[in-house]
Amino acid sequence: MSPSSSEPAAFVVDDLRVCWLGRRPYVETMAAQQAFTDDRDASTADEIWWLEHDPVFTQGQAGRAEHLLTPGSIAVVQSDRGGQVTYHGPGQLVGYLLIDVRRRQLGVRALVSAIENAIIATLAGWGIEAAARADAPGVYVGAAKIASLGLRVRRGCSYHGLALNVDMDLEPFARINPCGMAGLAVTQLADLGAETDMMVVREALTAALLRELGYGVPGRR
């Protein structure tokens, strides 16, 4: 996929290409991830795609209809990621990790933990104490969820990834049980007095992900 703005599109670290795609429809981007995963081979470099989505509710493979309360005019899309229902919209930073997990010798749990740890470390840089939960993937500030995770692994390769609430309209989360959890509070960087410049946030989170996943580390592949 090509970027939707004149902003620099990508940079490369080791066998990883990091791309900024701008604002994209969800269905188009999911199809692009599936195609990338189907077409890649053992020599294909891994990629991270950063973007924002048009407003959409997405149902994971385990999604149950009762967790969609009042979606209204916002489209509901069936996704092939894991998990339950969530919301994506402008002002939320979405990162898709297209990684050959067999090549990097990463299990799914290790990949989830690396993503969570990268988000926690990024938030700590702005003085926000966050944590993961063993019973519900994602990152939480107190009882409120600030980032969600959902992955799919096919042919030994991951896609889908994370969504970090930066500075967005949180109202649509009230129309669902976020991640299948009734009454779950949701928060964002803007409400915590933290950094909200999307470029700054994604650069900080990219650096944390590279550290957690070992890109740029001599001898690590």
PDB file of C-alpha atoms in Angstrom:
ATOM      1  CA  MET A   1       0.000   0.000   0.000  1.00  0.00           C
ATOM      2  CA  SER A   2       1.197   3.502  -0.754  1.00  0.00           C
ATOM      3  CA  PRO A   3       0.927   6.417   1.686  1.00  0.00           C
ATOM      4  CA  SER A   4      -2.028   8.791   1.444  1.00  0.00           C
ATOM      5  CA  SER A   5      -0.005  11.969   2.074  1.00  0.00           C
ATOM      6  CA  SER A   6       3.315  13.552   1.143  1.00  0.00           C
ATOM      7  CA  GLU A   7       4.786  12.618   4.523  1.00  0.00           C
ATOM      8  CA  PRO A   8       7.829  10.302   4.327  1.00  0.00           C
ATOM      9  CA  ALA A   9       6.354   6.880   3.736  1.00  0.00           C
ATOM     10  CA  ALA A  10       8.763   4.370   5.255  1.00  0.00           C
ATOM     11  CA  PHE A  11      12.114   3.508   6.762  1.00  0.00           C
ATOM     12  CA  VAL A  12      13.930   0.188   7.134  1.00  0.00           C
ATOM     13  CA  VAL A  13      15.679  -1.402  10.138  1.00  0.00           C
ATOM     14  CA  ASP A  14      17.301  -4.795   9.547  1.00  0.00           C
ATOM     15  CA  ASP A  15      14.626  -6.906   7.828  1.00  0.00           C
ATOM     16  CA  LEU A  16      11.773  -4.640   8.977  1.00  0.00           C
ATOM     17  CA  ARG A  17      10.064  -1.910   6.944  1.00  0.00           C
ATOM     18  CA  VAL A  18       8.034   0.642   8.930  1.00  0.00           C
ATOM     19  CA  CYS A  19       5.339   2.475   6.946  1.00  0.00           C
ATOM     20  CA  TRP A  20       2.969   5.390   7.576  1.00  0.00           C
ATOM     21  CA  LEU A  21      -0.213   4.977   5.527  1.00  0.00           C
ATOM     22  CA  GLY A  22      -2.313   7.924   6.719  1.00  0.00           C
ATOM     23  CA  ARG A  23      -6.082   7.446   7.083  1.00  0.00           C
ATOM     24  CA  ARG A  24      -7.529   4.295   5.544  1.00  0.00           C
ATOM     25  CA  PRO A  25     -10.792   2.329   5.422  1.00  0.00           C
ATOM     26  CA  TYR A  26     -10.675  -0.809   7.555  1.00  0.00           C
ATOM     27  CA  VAL A  27     -11.863  -3.305   4.930  1.00  0.00           C
ATOM     28  CA  GLU A  28      -9.280  -2.141   2.377  1.00  0.00           C
ATOM     29  CA  THR A  29      -6.476  -2.429   4.916  1.00  0.00           C
ATOM     30  CA  MET A  30      -7.516  -5.873   6.150  1.00  0.00           C
ATOM     31  CA  ALA A  31      -7.560  -7.131   2.553  1.00  0.00           C
ATOM     32  CA  ALA A  32      -4.093  -5.671   1.988  1.00  0.00           C
ATOM     33  CA  GLN A  33      -2.755  -7.461   5.078  1.00  0.00           C
ATOM     34  CA  GLN A  34      -4.244 -10.757   3.926  1.00  0.00           C
ATOM     35  CA  ALA A  35      -2.737 -10.335   0.460  1.00  0.00           C
ATOM     36  CA  PHE A  36       0.673  -9.418   1.878  1.00  0.00           C
ATOM     37  CA  THR A  37       0.609 -12.494   4.123  1.00  0.00           C
ATOM     38  CA  ASP A  38      -0.498 -14.791   1.296  1.00  0.00           C
ATOM     39  CA  ASP A  39       2.140 -13.479  -1.113  1.00  0.00           C
ATOM     40  CA  ARG A  40       5.159 -13.325   1.183  1.00  0.00           C
ATOM     41  CA  ASP A  41       7.882 -15.960   1.290  1.00  0.00           C
ATOM     42  CA  ALA A  42      10.903 -16.733   3.486  1.00  0.00           C
ATOM     43  CA  SER A  43      12.832 -13.784   2.055  1.00  0.00           C
ATOM     44  CA  THR A  44      10.103 -11.172   2.510  1.00  0.00           C
ATOM     45  CA  ALA A  45      10.961  -8.413   4.982  1.00  0.00           C
ATOM     46  CA  ASP A  46       8.632  -7.889   7.923  1.00  0.00           C
ATOM     47  CA  GLU A  47       6.570  -4.706   8.012  1.00  0.00           C
ATOM     48  CA  ILE A  48       4.774  -2.481  10.516  1.00  0.00           C
ATOM     49  CA  TRP A  49       1.963  -0.353   9.093  1.00  0.00           C
ATOM     50  CA  TRP A  50       0.917   2.733  11.051  1.00  0.00           C
ATOM     51  CA  LEU A  51      -2.382   4.400  10.186  1.00  0.00           C
ATOM     52  CA  GLU A  52      -5.708   5.782  11.357  1.00  0.00           C
ATOM     53  CA  HIS A  53      -9.063   4.333  10.351  1.00  0.00           C
ATOM     54  CA  ASP A  54     -12.344   5.841   9.283  1.00  0.00           C
ATOM     55  CA  PRO A  55     -14.986   5.209  12.001  1.00  0.00           C
ATOM     56  CA  VAL A  56     -15.800   1.488  12.201  1.00  0.00           C
ATOM     57  CA  PHE A  57     -16.729  -1.238  14.668  1.00  0.00           C
ATOM     58  CA  THR A  58     -14.860  -4.498  14.083  1.00  0.00           C
ATOM     59  CA  GLN A  59     -15.910  -7.907  15.344  1.00  0.00           C
ATOM     60  CA  GLY A  60     -13.157 -10.398  16.072  1.00  0.00           C
ATOM     61  CA  GLN A  61     -13.469 -14.096  15.348  1.00  0.00           C
ATOM     62  CA  ALA A  62     -14.857 -14.696  18.845  1.00  0.00           C
ATOM     63  CA  GLY A  63     -17.206 -11.707  18.601  1.00  0.00           C
ATOM     64  CA  ARG A  64     -20.729 -12.092  19.960  1.00  0.00           C
ATOM     65  CA  ALA A  65     -23.648 -10.045  18.695  1.00  0.00           C
ATOM     66  CA  GLU A  66     -24.822  -9.079  22.194  1.00  0.00           C
ATOM     67  CA  HIS A  67     -21.708  -6.945  22.667  1.00  0.00           C
ATOM     68  CA  LEU A  68     -22.877  -4.635  19.866  1.00  0.00           C
ATOM     69  CA  LEU A  69     -25.340  -2.439  21.748  1.00  0.00           C
ATOM     70  CA  THR A  70     -26.333   0.519  19.540  1.00  0.00           C
ATOM     71  CA  PRO A  71     -23.922   0.852  16.601  1.00  0.00           C
ATOM     72  CA  GLY A  72     -26.142   3.385  14.845  1.00  0.00           C
ATOM     73  CA  SER A  73     -24.738   4.679  11.571  1.00  0.00           C
ATOM     74  CA  ILE A  74     -21.206   3.359  12.166  1.00  0.00           C
ATOM     75  CA  ALA A  75     -20.445   0.320  10.014  1.00  0.00           C
ATOM     76  CA  VAL A  76     -19.802  -3.049  11.633  1.00  0.00           C
ATOM     77  CA  VAL A  77     -17.156  -5.200   9.911  1.00  0.00           C
ATOM     78  CA  GLN A  78     -16.360  -8.849  10.546  1.00  0.00           C
ATOM     79  CA  SER A  79     -12.602  -9.174  11.039  1.00  0.00           C
ATOM     80  CA  ASP A  80     -10.408 -12.264  11.006  1.00  0.00           C
ATOM     81  CA  ARG A  81      -8.380 -11.111  14.020  1.00  0.00           C
ATOM     82  CA  GLY A  82      -8.806 -12.641  17.434  1.00  0.00           C
ATOM     83  CA  GLY A  83     -10.938 -11.137  20.168  1.00  0.00           C
ATOM     84  CA  GLN A  84     -14.277  -9.389  20.473  1.00  0.00           C
ATOM     85  CA  VAL A  85     -15.700  -6.093  19.256  1.00  0.00           C
ATOM     86  CA  THR A  86     -13.810  -2.797  19.296  1.00  0.00           C
ATOM     87  CA  TYR A  87     -14.006   0.647  17.730  1.00  0.00           C
ATOM     88  CA  HIS A  88     -11.527   2.385  15.428  1.00  0.00           C
ATOM     89  CA  GLY A  89     -11.687   6.020  14.406  1.00  0.00           C
ATOM     90  CA  PRO A  90      -9.665   9.145  13.643  1.00  0.00           C
ATOM     91  CA  GLY A  91      -7.326  10.131  16.474  1.00  0.00           C
ATOM     92  CA  GLN A  92      -6.516   6.504  17.308  1.00  0.00           C
ATOM     93  CA  LEU A  93      -3.090   5.169  16.313  1.00  0.00           C
ATOM     94  CA  VAL A  94      -3.388   1.728  14.735  1.00  0.00           C
ATOM     95  CA  GLY A  95      -0.337  -0.453  14.157  1.00  0.00           C
ATOM     96  CA  TYR A  96      -0.367  -3.633  12.076  1.00  0.00           C
ATOM     97  CA  LEU A  97       2.531  -6.032  12.640  1.00  0.00           C
ATOM     98  CA  LEU A  98       3.215  -8.209   9.614  1.00  0.00           C
ATOM     99  CA  ILE A  99       5.919 -10.397  11.087  1.00  0.00           C
ATOM    100  CA  ASP A 100       7.302 -13.811  10.193  1.00  0.00           C
ATOM    101  CA  VAL A 101       7.013 -15.114  13.742  1.00  0.00           C
ATOM    102  CA  ARG A 102       8.597 -18.463  12.855  1.00  0.00           C
ATOM    103  CA  ARG A 103      11.674 -16.715  11.482  1.00  0.00           C
ATOM    104  CA  ARG A 104      11.970 -14.573  14.611  1.00  0.00           C
ATOM    105  CA  GLN A 105      11.178 -17.564  16.848  1.00  0.00           C
ATOM    106  CA  LEU A 106       8.301 -15.738  18.498  1.00  0.00           C
ATOM    107  CA  GLY A 107       5.276 -17.417  20.003  1.00  0.00           C
ATOM    108  CA  VAL A 108       1.945 -15.621  19.955  1.00  0.00           C
ATOM    109  CA  ARG A 109       2.038 -14.996  23.701  1.00  0.00           C
ATOM    110  CA  ALA A 110       5.547 -13.554  23.430  1.00  0.00           C
ATOM    111  CA  LEU A 111       4.432 -11.266  20.601  1.00  0.00           C
ATOM    112  CA  VAL A 112       1.416 -10.056  22.600  1.00  0.00           C
ATOM    113  CA  SER A 113       3.633  -9.392  25.622  1.00  0.00           C
ATOM    114  CA  ALA A 114       6.155  -7.503  23.492  1.00  0.00           C
ATOM    115  CA  ILE A 115       3.411  -5.245  22.112  1.00  0.00           C
ATOM    116  CA  GLU A 116       1.946  -4.630  25.561  1.00  0.00           C
ATOM    117  CA  ASN A 117       5.385  -3.912  27.046  1.00  0.00           C
ATOM    118  CA  ALA A 118       6.177  -1.469  24.239  1.00  0.00           C
ATOM    119  CA  ILE A 119       2.960   0.458  24.873  1.00  0.00           C
ATOM    120  CA  ILE A 120       3.557   0.476  28.640  1.00  0.00           C
ATOM    121  CA  ALA A 121       7.114   1.775  28.150  1.00  0.00           C
ATOM    122  CA  THR A 122       5.922   4.468  25.749  1.00  0.00           C
ATOM    123  CA  LEU A 123       3.288   5.694  28.199  1.00  0.00           C
ATOM    124  CA  ALA A 124       5.822   5.645  31.047  1.00  0.00           C
ATOM    125  CA  GLY A 125       7.873   8.133  29.033  1.00  0.00           C
ATOM    126  CA  TRP A 126       5.022  10.608  29.504  1.00  0.00           C
ATOM    127  CA  GLY A 127       4.577   9.815  33.190  1.00  0.00           C
ATOM    128  CA  ILE A 128       1.606   7.479  32.743  1.00  0.00           C
ATOM    129  CA  GLU A 129       1.589   4.298  34.813  1.00  0.00           C
ATOM    130  CA  ALA A 130      -0.025   1.565  32.727  1.00  0.00           C
ATOM    131  CA  ALA A 131      -0.242  -2.205  32.960  1.00  0.00           C
ATOM    132  CA  ALA A 132      -1.306  -5.327  31.100  1.00  0.00           C
ATOM    133  CA  ARG A 133      -3.887  -7.786  32.418  1.00  0.00           C
ATOM    134  CA  ALA A 134      -3.532 -11.556  32.347  1.00  0.00           C
ATOM    135  CA  ASP A 135      -7.267 -12.047  31.769  1.00  0.00           C
ATOM    136  CA  ALA A 136      -7.754  -9.511  28.957  1.00  0.00           C
ATOM    137  CA  PRO A 137      -5.109  -8.544  26.369  1.00  0.00           C
ATOM    138  CA  GLY A 138      -4.459  -4.830  26.070  1.00  0.00           C
ATOM    139  CA  VAL A 139      -3.062  -2.019  28.164  1.00  0.00           C
ATOM    140  CA  TYR A 140      -4.886  -0.302  31.024  1.00  0.00           C
ATOM    141  CA  VAL A 141      -4.462   2.871  33.043  1.00  0.00           C
ATOM    142  CA  GLY A 142      -6.111   1.980  36.309  1.00  0.00           C
ATOM    143  CA  ALA A 143      -9.401   0.331  35.336  1.00  0.00           C
ATOM    144  CA  ALA A 144      -9.629   2.125  31.986  1.00  0.00           C
ATOM    145  CA  LYS A 145      -8.413   0.622  28.723  1.00  0.00           C
ATOM    146  CA  ILE A 146      -6.141   2.794  26.599  1.00  0.00           C
ATOM    147  CA  ALA A 147      -4.936   0.267  24.004  1.00  0.00           C
ATOM    148  CA  SER A 148      -6.400  -2.889  22.493  1.00  0.00           C
ATOM    149  CA  LEU A 149      -4.714  -5.834  20.799  1.00  0.00           C
ATOM    150  CA  GLY A 150      -5.910  -8.345  18.242  1.00  0.00           C
ATOM    151  CA  LEU A 151      -3.757 -10.651  16.118  1.00  0.00           C
ATOM    152  CA  ARG A 152      -4.026 -13.350  13.495  1.00  0.00           C
ATOM    153  CA  VAL A 153      -1.242 -15.798  12.666  1.00  0.00           C
ATOM    154  CA  ARG A 154      -1.373 -17.587   9.316  1.00  0.00           C
ATOM    155  CA  ARG A 155       1.373 -19.470   7.465  1.00  0.00           C
ATOM    156  CA  GLY A 156       3.654 -18.711  10.409  1.00  0.00           C
ATOM    157  CA  CYS A 157       3.164 -14.948   9.993  1.00  0.00           C
ATOM    158  CA  SER A 158       1.243 -12.397  12.039  1.00  0.00           C
ATOM    159  CA  TYR A 159      -0.992  -9.554  10.960  1.00  0.00           C
ATOM    160  CA  HIS A 160      -3.421  -7.144  12.637  1.00  0.00           C
ATOM    161  CA  GLY A 161      -1.943  -5.682  15.831  1.00  0.00           C
ATOM    162  CA  LEU A 162      -2.684  -2.788  18.196  1.00  0.00           C
ATOM    163  CA  ALA A 163      -4.797   0.330  18.590  1.00  0.00           C
ATOM    164  CA  LEU A 164      -3.744   3.134  20.968  1.00  0.00           C
ATOM    165  CA  ASN A 165      -6.260   5.841  21.857  1.00  0.00           C
ATOM    166  CA  VAL A 166      -4.523   9.189  21.354  1.00  0.00           C
ATOM    167  CA  ASP A 167      -6.990  12.055  20.817  1.00  0.00           C
ATOM    168  CA  MET A 168     -10.298  10.784  19.498  1.00  0.00           C
ATOM    169  CA  ASP A 169     -14.051  10.819  20.065  1.00  0.00           C
ATOM    170  CA  LEU A 170     -14.569   8.088  22.667  1.00  0.00           C
ATOM    171  CA  GLU A 171     -18.390   8.188  22.499  1.00  0.00           C
ATOM    172  CA  PRO A 172     -18.689   5.202  20.103  1.00  0.00           C
ATOM    173  CA  PHE A 173     -17.144   2.944  22.746  1.00  0.00           C
ATOM    174  CA  ALA A 174     -20.361   3.484  24.750  1.00  0.00           C
ATOM    175  CA  ARG A 175     -22.285   1.810  21.911  1.00  0.00           C
ATOM    176  CA  ILE A 176     -20.509  -1.526  22.508  1.00  0.00           C
ATOM    177  CA  ASN A 177     -19.118  -3.660  25.273  1.00  0.00           C
ATOM    178  CA  PRO A 178     -15.475  -2.949  24.405  1.00  0.00           C
ATOM    179  CA  CYS A 179     -13.579  -6.200  23.894  1.00  0.00           C
ATOM    180  CA  GLY A 180     -16.676  -8.005  25.205  1.00  0.00           C
ATOM    181  CA  MET A 181     -16.428  -6.379  28.657  1.00  0.00           C
ATOM    182  CA  ALA A 182     -19.641  -4.700  29.788  1.00  0.00           C
ATOM    183  CA  GLY A 183     -19.089  -1.346  31.482  1.00  0.00           C
ATOM    184  CA  LEU A 184     -15.393  -1.196  30.609  1.00  0.00           C
ATOM    185  CA  ALA A 185     -14.073   2.358  30.904  1.00  0.00           C
ATOM    186  CA  VAL A 186     -11.950   3.684  28.038  1.00  0.00           C
ATOM    187  CA  THR A 187      -9.367   6.460  28.178  1.00  0.00           C
ATOM    188  CA  GLN A 188      -6.853   8.175  25.877  1.00  0.00           C
ATOM    189  CA  LEU A 189      -3.646  10.182  25.947  1.00  0.00           C
ATOM    190  CA  ALA A 190      -5.507  13.489  25.531  1.00  0.00           C
ATOM    191  CA  ASP A 191      -7.501  12.884  28.724  1.00  0.00           C
ATOM    192  CA  LEU A 192      -4.327  12.070  30.653  1.00  0.00           C
ATOM    193  CA  GLY A 193      -2.483  15.259  29.707  1.00  0.00           C
ATOM    194  CA  ALA A 194       0.049  13.357  27.609  1.00  0.00           C
ATOM    195  CA  GLU A 195       1.485  13.754  24.125  1.00  0.00           C
ATOM    196  CA  THR A 196      -1.154  13.837  21.368  1.00  0.00           C
ATOM    197  CA  ASP A 197       0.881  14.632  18.241  1.00  0.00           C
ATOM    198  CA  MET A 198       0.342  11.510  16.167  1.00  0.00           C
ATOM    199  CA  MET A 199       3.798  11.594  14.596  1.00  0.00           C
ATOM    200  CA  VAL A 200       5.511  11.923  17.973  1.00  0.00           C
ATOM    201  CA  VAL A 201       3.416   9.117  19.461  1.00  0.00           C
ATOM    202  CA  ARG A 202       4.065   6.693  16.655  1.00  0.00           C
ATOM    203  CA  GLU A 203       7.796   7.454  16.592  1.00  0.00           C
ATOM    204  CA  ALA A 204       8.020   6.766  20.327  1.00  0.00           C
ATOM    205  CA  LEU A 205       5.961   3.579  20.046  1.00  0.00           C
ATOM    206  CA  THR A 206       7.948   2.399  17.018  1.00  0.00           C
ATOM    207  CA  ALA A 207      11.196   2.763  18.961  1.00  0.00           C
ATOM    208  CA  ALA A 208       9.741   0.795  21.877  1.00  0.00           C
ATOM    209  CA  LEU A 209       8.479  -1.963  19.572  1.00  0.00           C
ATOM    210  CA  LEU A 210      11.872  -2.268  17.884  1.00  0.00           C
ATOM    211  CA  ARG A 211      13.503  -2.710  21.295  1.00  0.00           C
ATOM    212  CA  GLU A 212      10.961  -5.278  22.470  1.00  0.00           C
ATOM    213  CA  LEU A 213      11.088  -7.292  19.239  1.00  0.00           C
ATOM    214  CA  GLY A 214      14.864  -7.136  18.881  1.00  0.00           C
ATOM    215  CA  TYR A 215      15.152  -5.345  15.547  1.00  0.00           C
ATOM    216  CA  GLY A 216      18.467  -3.556  15.249  1.00  0.00           C
ATOM    217  CA  VAL A 217      20.093  -5.874  17.794  1.00  0.00           C
ATOM    218  CA  PRO A 218      23.280  -7.533  16.390  1.00  0.00           C
ATOM    219  CA  GLY A 219      22.820 -11.247  15.928  1.00  0.00           C
ATOM    220  CA  ARG A 220      19.056 -11.117  16.560  1.00  0.00           C
ATOM    221  CA  ARG A 221      16.836 -12.145  13.655  1.00  0.00           C
TER     222      ARG A 221
END
